[in-house]
Short mmCIF file of C-alpha atoms in Angstrom, two decimals:
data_model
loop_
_atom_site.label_atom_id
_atom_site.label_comp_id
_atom_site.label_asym_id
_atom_site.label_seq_id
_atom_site.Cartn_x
_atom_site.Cartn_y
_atom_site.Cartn_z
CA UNK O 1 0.00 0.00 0.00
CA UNK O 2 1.40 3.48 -1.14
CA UNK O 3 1.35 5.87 2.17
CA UNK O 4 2.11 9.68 1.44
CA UNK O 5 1.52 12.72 3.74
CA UNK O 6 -0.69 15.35 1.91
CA UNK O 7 -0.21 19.48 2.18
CA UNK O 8 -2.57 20.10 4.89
CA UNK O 9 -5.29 22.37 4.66
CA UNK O 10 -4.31 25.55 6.22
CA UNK O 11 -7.99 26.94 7.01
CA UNK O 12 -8.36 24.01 9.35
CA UNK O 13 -6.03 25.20 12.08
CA UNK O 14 -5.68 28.37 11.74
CA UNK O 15 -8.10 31.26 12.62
CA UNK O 16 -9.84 33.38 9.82
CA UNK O 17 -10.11 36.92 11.32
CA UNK O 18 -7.17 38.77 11.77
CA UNK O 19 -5.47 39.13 14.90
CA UNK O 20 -5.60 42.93 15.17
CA UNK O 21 -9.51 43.05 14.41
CA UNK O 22 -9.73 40.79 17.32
CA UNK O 23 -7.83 42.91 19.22
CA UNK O 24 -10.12 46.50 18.78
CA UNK O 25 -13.37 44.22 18.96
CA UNK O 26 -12.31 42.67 22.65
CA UNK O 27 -10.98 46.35 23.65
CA UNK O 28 -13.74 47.72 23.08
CA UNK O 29 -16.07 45.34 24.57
CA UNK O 30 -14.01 45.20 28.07
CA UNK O 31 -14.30 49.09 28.03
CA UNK O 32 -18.03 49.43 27.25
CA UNK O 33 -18.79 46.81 29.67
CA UNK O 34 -16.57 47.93 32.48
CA UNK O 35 -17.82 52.06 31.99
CA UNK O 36 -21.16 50.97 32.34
CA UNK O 37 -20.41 48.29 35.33
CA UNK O 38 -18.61 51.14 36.88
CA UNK O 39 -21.18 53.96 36.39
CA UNK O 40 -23.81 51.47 37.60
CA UNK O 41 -21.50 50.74 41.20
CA UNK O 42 -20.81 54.43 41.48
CA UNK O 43 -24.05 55.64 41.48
CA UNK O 44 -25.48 52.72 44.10
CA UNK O 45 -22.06 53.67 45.72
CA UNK O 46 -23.31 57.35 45.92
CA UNK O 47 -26.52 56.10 47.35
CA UNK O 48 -25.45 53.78 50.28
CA UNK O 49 -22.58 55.48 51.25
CA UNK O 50 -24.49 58.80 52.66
CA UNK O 51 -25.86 55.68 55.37
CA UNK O 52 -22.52 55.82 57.00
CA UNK O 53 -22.83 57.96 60.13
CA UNK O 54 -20.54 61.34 60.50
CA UNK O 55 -19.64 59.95 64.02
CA UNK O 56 -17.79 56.42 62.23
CA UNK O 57 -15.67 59.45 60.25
CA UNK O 58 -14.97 60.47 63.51
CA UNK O 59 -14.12 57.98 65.31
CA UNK O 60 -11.95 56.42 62.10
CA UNK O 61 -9.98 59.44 61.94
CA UNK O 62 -9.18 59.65 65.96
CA UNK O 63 -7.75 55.99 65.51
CA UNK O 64 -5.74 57.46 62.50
CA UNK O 65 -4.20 60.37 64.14
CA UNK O 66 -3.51 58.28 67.32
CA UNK O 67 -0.90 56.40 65.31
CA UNK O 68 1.03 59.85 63.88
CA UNK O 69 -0.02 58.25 60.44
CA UNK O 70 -2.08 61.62 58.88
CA UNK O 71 1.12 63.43 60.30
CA UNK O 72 3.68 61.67 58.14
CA UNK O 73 1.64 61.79 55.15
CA UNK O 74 0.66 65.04 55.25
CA UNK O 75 3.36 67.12 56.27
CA UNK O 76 5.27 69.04 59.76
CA UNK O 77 2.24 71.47 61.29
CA UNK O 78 2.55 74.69 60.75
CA UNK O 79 2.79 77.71 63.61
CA UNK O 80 -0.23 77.24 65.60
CA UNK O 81 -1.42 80.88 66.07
CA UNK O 82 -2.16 81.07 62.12
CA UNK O 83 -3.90 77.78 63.17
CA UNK O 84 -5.78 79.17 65.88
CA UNK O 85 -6.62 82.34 63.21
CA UNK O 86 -8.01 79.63 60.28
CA UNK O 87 -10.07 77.72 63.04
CA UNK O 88 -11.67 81.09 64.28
CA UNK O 89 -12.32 81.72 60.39
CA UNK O 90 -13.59 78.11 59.25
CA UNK O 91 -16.08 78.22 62.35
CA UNK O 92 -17.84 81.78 61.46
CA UNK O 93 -17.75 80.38 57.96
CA UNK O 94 -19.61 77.40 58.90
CA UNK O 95 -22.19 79.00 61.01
CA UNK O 96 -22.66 80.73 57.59
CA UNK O 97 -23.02 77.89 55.97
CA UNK O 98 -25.48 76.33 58.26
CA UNK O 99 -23.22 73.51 58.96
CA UNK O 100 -25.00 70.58 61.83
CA UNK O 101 -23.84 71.81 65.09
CA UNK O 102 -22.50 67.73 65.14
CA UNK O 103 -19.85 68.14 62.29
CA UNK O 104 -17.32 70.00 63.74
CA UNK O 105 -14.55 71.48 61.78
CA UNK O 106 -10.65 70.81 62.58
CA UNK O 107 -8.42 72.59 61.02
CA UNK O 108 -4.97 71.51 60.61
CA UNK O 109 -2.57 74.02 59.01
CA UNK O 110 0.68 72.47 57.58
CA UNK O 111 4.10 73.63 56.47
CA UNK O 112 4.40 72.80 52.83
CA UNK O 113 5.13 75.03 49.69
CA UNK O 114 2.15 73.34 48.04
CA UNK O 115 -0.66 75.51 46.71
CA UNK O 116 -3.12 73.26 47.78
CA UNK O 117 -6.13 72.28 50.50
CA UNK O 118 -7.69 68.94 51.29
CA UNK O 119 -10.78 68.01 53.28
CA UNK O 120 -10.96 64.63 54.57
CA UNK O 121 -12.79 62.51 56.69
CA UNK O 122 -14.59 63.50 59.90
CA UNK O 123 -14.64 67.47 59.39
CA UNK O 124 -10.58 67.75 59.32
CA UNK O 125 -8.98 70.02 56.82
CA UNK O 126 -5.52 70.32 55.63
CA UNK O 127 -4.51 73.52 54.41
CA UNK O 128 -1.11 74.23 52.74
CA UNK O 129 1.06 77.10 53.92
CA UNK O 130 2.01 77.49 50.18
CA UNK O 131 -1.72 78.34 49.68
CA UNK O 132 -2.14 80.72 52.43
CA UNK O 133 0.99 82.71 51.31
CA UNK O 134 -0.84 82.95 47.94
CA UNK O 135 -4.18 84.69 49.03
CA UNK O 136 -3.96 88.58 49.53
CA UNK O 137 -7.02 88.80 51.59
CA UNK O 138 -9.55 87.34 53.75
CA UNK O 139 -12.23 86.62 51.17
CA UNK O 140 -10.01 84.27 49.08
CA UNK O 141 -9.16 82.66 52.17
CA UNK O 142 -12.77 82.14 52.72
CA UNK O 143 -13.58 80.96 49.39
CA UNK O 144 -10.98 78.42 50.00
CA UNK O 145 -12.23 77.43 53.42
CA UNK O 146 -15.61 77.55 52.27
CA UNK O 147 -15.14 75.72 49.35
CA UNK O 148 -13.47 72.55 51.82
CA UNK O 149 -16.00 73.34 54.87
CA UNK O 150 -18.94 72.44 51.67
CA UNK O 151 -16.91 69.49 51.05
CA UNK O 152 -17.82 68.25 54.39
CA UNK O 153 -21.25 69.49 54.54
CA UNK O 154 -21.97 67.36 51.44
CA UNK O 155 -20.43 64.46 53.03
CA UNK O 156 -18.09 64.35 49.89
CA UNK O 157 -14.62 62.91 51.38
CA UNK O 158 -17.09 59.28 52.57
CA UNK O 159 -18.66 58.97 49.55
CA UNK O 160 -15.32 59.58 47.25
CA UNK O 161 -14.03 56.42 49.33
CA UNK O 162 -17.03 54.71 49.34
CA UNK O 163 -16.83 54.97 45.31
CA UNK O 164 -13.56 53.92 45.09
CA UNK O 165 -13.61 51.24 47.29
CA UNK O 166 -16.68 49.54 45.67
CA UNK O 167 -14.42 50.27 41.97
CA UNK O 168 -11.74 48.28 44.02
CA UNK O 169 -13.12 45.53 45.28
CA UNK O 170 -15.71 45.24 41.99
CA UNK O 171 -11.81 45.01 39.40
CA UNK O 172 -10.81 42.27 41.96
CA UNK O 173 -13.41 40.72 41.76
CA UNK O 174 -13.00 40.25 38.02
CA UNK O 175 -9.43 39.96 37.49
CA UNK O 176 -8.72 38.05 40.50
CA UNK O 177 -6.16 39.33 43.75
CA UNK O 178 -3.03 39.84 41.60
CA UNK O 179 -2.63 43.28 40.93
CA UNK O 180 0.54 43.11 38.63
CA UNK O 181 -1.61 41.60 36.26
CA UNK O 182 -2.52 43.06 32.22
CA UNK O 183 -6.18 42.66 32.73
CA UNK O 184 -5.89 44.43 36.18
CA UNK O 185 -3.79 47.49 35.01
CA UNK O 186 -6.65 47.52 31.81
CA UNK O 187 -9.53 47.50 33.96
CA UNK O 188 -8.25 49.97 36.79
CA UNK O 189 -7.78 52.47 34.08
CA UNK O 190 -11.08 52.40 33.26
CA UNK O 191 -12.21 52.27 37.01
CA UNK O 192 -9.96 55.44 37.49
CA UNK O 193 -11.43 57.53 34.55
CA UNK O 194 -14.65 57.02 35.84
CA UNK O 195 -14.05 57.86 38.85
CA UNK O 196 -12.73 61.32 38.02
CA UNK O 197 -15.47 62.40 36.07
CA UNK O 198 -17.68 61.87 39.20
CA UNK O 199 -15.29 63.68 41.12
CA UNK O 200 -15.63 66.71 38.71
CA UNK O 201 -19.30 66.77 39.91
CA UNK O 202 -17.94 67.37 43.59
CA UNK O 203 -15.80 70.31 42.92
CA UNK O 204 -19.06 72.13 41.54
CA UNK O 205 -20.94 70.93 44.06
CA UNK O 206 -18.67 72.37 46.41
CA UNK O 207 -17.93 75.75 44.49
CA UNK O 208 -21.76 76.62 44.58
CA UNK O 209 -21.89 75.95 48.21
CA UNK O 210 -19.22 78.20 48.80
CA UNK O 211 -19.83 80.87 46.85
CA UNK O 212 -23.58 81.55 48.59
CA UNK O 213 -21.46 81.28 52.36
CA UNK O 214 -19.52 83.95 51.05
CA UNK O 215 -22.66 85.94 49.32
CA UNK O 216 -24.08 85.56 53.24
CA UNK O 217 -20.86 86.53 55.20
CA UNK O 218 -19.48 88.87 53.19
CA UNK O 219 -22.17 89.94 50.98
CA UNK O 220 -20.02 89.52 47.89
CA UNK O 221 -18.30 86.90 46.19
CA UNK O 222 -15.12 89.18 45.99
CA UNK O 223 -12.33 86.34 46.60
CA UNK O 224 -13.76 83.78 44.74
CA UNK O 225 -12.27 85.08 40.82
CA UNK O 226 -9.13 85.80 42.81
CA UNK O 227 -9.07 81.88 43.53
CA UNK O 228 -9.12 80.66 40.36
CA UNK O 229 -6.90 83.22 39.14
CA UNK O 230 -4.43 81.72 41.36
CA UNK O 231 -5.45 78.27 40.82
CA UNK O 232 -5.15 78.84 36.66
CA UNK O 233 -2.25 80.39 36.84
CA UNK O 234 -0.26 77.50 38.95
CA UNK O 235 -1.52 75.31 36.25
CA UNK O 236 0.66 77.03 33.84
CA UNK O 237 3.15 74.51 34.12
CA UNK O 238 6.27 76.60 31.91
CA UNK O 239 7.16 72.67 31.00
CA UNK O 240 3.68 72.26 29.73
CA UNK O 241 3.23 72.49 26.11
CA UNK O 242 -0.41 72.64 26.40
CA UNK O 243 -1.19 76.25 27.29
CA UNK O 244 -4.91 75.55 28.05
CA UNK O 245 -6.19 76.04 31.45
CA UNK O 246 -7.34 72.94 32.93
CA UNK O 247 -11.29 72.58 31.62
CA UNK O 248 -12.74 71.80 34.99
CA UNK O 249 -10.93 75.51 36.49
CA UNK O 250 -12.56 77.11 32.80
CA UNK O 251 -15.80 75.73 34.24
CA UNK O 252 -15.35 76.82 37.69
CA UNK O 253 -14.11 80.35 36.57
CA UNK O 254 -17.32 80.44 34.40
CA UNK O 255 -19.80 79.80 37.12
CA UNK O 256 -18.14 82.01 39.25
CA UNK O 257 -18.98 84.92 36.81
CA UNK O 258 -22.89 83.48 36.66
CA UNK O 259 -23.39 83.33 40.38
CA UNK O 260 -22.14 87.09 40.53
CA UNK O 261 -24.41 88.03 37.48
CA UNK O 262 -27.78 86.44 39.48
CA UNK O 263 -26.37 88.13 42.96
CA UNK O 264 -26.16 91.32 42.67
CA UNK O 265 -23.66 92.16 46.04
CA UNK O 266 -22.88 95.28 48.13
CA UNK O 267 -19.49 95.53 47.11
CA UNK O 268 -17.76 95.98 50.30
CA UNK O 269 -13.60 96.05 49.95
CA UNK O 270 -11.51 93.17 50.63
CA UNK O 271 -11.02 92.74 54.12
CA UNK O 272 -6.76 92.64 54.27
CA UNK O 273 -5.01 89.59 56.42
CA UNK O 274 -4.10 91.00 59.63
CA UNK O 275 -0.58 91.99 59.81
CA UNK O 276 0.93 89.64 61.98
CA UNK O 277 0.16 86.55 59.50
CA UNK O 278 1.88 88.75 56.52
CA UNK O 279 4.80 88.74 58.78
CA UNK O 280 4.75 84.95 60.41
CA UNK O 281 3.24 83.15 57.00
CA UNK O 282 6.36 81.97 54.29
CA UNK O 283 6.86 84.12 51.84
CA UNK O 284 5.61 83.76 48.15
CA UNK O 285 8.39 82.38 45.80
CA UNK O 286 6.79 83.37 42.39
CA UNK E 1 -0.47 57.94 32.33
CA UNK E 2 1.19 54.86 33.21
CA UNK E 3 -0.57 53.29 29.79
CA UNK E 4 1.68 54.83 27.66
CA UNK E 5 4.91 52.03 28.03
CA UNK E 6 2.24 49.91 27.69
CA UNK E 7 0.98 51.09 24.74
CA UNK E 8 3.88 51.41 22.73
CA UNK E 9 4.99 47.43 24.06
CA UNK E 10 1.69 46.61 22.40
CA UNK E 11 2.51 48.61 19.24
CA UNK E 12 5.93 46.74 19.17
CA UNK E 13 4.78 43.70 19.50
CA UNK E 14 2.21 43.82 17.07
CA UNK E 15 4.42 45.17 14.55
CA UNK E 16 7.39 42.64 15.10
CA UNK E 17 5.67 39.86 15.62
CA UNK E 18 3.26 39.92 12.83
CA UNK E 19 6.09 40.23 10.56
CA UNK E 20 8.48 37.32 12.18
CA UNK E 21 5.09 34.91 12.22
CA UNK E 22 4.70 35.98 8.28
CA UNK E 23 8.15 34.98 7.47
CA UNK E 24 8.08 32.02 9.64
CA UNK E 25 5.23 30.34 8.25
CA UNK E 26 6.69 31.12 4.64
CA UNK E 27 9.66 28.69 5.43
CA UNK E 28 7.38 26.50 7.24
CA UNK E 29 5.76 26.15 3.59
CA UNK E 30 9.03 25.89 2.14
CA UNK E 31 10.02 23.14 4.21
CA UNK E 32 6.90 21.37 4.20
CA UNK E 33 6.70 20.72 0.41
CA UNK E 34 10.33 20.00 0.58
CA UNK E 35 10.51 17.17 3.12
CA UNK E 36 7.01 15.92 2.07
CA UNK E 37 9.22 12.86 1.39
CA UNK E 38 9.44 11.59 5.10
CA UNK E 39 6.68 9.89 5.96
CA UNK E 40 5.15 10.27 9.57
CA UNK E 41 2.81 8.08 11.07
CA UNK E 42 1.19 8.19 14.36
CA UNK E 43 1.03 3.79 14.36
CA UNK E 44 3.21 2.15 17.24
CA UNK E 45 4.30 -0.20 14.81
CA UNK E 46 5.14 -0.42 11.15
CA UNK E 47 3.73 -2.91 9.09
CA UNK E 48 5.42 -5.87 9.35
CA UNK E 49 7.67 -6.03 6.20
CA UNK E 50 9.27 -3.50 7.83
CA UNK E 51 10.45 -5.07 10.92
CA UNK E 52 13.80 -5.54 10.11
CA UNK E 53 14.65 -2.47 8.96
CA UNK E 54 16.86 -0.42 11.63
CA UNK E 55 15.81 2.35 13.98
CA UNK E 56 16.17 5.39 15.32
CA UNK E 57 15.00 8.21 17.40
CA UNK E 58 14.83 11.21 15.90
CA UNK E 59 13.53 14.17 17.38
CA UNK E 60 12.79 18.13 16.84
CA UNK E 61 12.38 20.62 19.24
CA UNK E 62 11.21 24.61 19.06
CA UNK E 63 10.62 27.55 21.64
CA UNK E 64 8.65 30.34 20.19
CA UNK E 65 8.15 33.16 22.50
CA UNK E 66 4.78 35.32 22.74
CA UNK E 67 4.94 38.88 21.88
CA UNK E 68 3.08 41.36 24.05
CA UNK E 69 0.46 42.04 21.25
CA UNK E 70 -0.61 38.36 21.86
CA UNK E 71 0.08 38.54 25.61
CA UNK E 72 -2.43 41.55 25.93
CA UNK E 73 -5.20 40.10 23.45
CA UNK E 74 -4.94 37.06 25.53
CA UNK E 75 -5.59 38.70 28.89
CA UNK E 76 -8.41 40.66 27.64
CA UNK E 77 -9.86 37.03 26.23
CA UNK E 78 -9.41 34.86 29.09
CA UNK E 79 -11.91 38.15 30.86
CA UNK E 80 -14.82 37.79 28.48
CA UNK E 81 -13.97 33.85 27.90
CA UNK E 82 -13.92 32.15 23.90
CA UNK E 83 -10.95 30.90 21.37
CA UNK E 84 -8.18 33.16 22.03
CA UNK E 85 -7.11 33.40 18.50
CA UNK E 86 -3.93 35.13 18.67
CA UNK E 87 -2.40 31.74 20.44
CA UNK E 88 -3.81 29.68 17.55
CA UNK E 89 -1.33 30.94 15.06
CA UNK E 90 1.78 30.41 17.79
CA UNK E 91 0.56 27.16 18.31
CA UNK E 92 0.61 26.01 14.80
CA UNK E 93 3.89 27.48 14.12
CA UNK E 94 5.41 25.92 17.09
CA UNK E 95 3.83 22.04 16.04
CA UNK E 96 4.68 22.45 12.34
CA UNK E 97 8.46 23.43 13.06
CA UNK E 98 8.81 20.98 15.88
CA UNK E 99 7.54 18.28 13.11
CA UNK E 100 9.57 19.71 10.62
CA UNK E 101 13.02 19.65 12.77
CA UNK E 102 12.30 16.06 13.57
CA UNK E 103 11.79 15.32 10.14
CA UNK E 104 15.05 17.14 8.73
CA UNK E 105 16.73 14.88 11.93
CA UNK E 106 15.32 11.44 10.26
CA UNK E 107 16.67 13.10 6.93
CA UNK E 108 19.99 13.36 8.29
CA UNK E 109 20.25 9.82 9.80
CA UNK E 110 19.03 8.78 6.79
CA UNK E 111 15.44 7.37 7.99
CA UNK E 112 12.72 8.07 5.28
CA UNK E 113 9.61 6.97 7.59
CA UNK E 114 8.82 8.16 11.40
CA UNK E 115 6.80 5.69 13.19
CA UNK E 116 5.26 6.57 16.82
CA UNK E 117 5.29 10.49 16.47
CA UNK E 118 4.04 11.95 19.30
CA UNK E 119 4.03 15.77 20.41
CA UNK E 120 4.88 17.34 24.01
CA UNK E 121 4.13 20.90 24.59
CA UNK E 122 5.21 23.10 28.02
CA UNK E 123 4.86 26.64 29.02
CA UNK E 124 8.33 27.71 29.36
CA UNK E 125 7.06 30.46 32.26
CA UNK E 126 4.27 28.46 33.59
CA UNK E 127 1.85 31.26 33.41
CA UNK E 128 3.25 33.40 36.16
CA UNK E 129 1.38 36.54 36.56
CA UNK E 130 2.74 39.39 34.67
CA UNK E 131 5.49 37.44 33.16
CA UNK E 132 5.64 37.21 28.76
CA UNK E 133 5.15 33.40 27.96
CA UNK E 134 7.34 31.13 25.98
CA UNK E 135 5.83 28.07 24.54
CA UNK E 136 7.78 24.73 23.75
CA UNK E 137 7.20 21.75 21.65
CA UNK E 138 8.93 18.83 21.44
CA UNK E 139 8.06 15.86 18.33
CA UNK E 140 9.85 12.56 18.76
CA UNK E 141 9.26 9.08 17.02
CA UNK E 142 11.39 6.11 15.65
CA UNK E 143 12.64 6.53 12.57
CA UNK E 144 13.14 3.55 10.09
CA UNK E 145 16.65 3.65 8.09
#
């Protein structure tokens, strides 16, 4: 009997589409499903978390600062009598505000060149001697203040975790515990770009809040273009090619004008730092 | 963004390897028509006019790495779950040359039929997490001088 081993048929083992098309059609589908999956968890996220009680912020941040651990992260504490002058400040701000009588407001000033101010659990907020030796007067300090005293108010620093822990533990979930992993990094991108759209949401939140505290303590809304003066013009990176102003401070610049077009104010002047801080605060280096 | 690297490994890969598994299969061809002349057979035995003739093993083996165009289209399949077809093509390659070494072995020790081929194939990385796979296949059978 004559054996011989034929060509064999190429279609049989190997695939007809090509590898790329594959590719953009399984991209695609991961990222539609996981947007949606994410929006989906954020906004039950949004709902449940508000359940928490203020108090469990409390108490989580007492055990927090018990161990130093806020210190180390955040930075040395700054002098205590600008401290002392902030606290006064934040606490006639939030009787403006209408802020619960049980969500009080701890200020922590620190010692750090950055232009920045961070509200966190349990009514504490950080703020940056870099940003204080920014603001000229009292009513961009306030808008600042304001701005992280609304923060609290709207229960915004619980719900942010609450959000991205559900994101967290829902990529886990999928991908399994190892966090080194492709389909990990792939799917925590996605969880991450949602969650800073939401986040967006916040900051206006926040900014409207703010902006009618300072309408009722002030009568004006003086400070408030000063801030985001300040805030686009540290954005100017000079390494940044991109000379465009971040959109969300556009945005935030732009309702700043409307607010002050439907509230007509009394235009009283700026009310100047008092002298000592000028002296005591670090100077500006720009 | 830490997706950038990541991107342009992808980009790489694709590139490279689509060209290196072109060419490869080309001389897989090549070969193919050239040793069509060895006969393999999967039979334990030969038939039995053949039982005098003498033996020998003759073997090919072939590591073909995955590129990290495959590695990430892989990933993203074993999420949603179905053929992941970018492996197809490296496992095809890989059997083809492994057959075709162990055929151009017989060729050399003069053996013009393979009797008892069998395939082995390992994961060179054994699917550690993060880590870009090699595959390896091994064809061995007795070859009849």
């Amino acid at each position: 009997m004559e054996y011989e081993n034929p060509q064999i048929d190429e279609t049989i083992n190997l695939p007809a589409e090509h590898p790329l098309k594959d590719f953009v059609i399984l991209l695609t589908g991961v990222a539609a499903f996981a947007l949606a999956t994410f929006y989906m968890l954020i906004l039950l996220a949004d709902y449940a978390t508000r359940y928490i009680p203020f108090s469990f912020e409390q108490t989580l941040m007492d055990q927090l600062e018990q161990f130093s651990a806020l210190e180390q992260v955040m930075g040395q504490p700054g002098d205590e009598e600008i401290e002392q002058y902030l606290q006064a400040l934040a606490d006639e701000l939030a009787i403006a505000q209408q802020l619960p009588g049980d969500m009080p407001i701890t200020i922590h000033y620190i010692e750090t060149p950055e232009l920045n101010a961070y509200a966190t659990l349990g009514g504490h907020i950080y703020l940056f001697s870099g940003l204080l030796a920014s603001c000229d007067d009292e009513n961009t300090l306030a808008m600042i203040l304001s701005h992280e005293i609304a923060h609290v108010h709207h229960r915004h620093p619980i719900v942010a975790l609450g959000r991205g822990f559900t994101i967290a533990v829902a990529t886990l979930s999928a991908v399994g515990a190892s966090t080194s992993d492709i389909s990990y990094k792939v799917l925590n991108y996605f969880g991450l770009a949602t969650q800073l759209s939401f986040s967006r949401q916040h900051e206006l939140e926040a900014d409207h809040t703010a902006l009618e505290t300072l309408q009722r303590h002030y009568g004006h809304v003086g400070g408030a273009d000063r801030l985001f003066e300040l805030i686009g013009n540290s954005e100017k990176n000079p390494l940044n090619t991109l000379l465009s102003t971040h959109p969300l401070t556009q945005q935030r610049r732009q309702n700043v004008v409307e607010f002050i077009d439907n509230h007509p104010g009394h235009s009283t002047p700026e009310i100047k730092l008092p002298k000592w801080i000028e002296q005591k605060r670090p100077s500006e280096n720009h | 963004m830490e997706l950038i690297p990541l991107l342009v490994l992808t980009i790489i890969g694709y590139l490279s390897g689509s060209i290196i598994e072109r060419r490869h299969f080309r001389s897989i061809r090549e070969r193919e028509s050239q040793l069509i002349g060895i006969l393999t057979f999967s039979a334990k035995l030969p038939p039995a006019e053949d039982f005098d003739k003498q033996s020998v093993l003759v073997t090919g083996n072939v590591v073909i790495s995955v590129d990290y165009f495959k590695h990430i289209s892989a990933a993203l399949r074993n999420l949603i779950g179905g053929r992941v077809i970018a492996y197809e093509t490296l496992m095809d390659r890989a059997r083809r040359e492994a057959i075709l070494r162990m055929k151009t072995d017989a060729k050399e020790k003069g053996a013009s039929q393979i009797f008892n081929v069998k395939l082995e194939t390992s994961s060179i990385s054994k699917g550690g997490a993060n880590q870009i796979g090699s595959v390896e296949v091994f064809a061995y059978g007795t070859g009849l001088i």
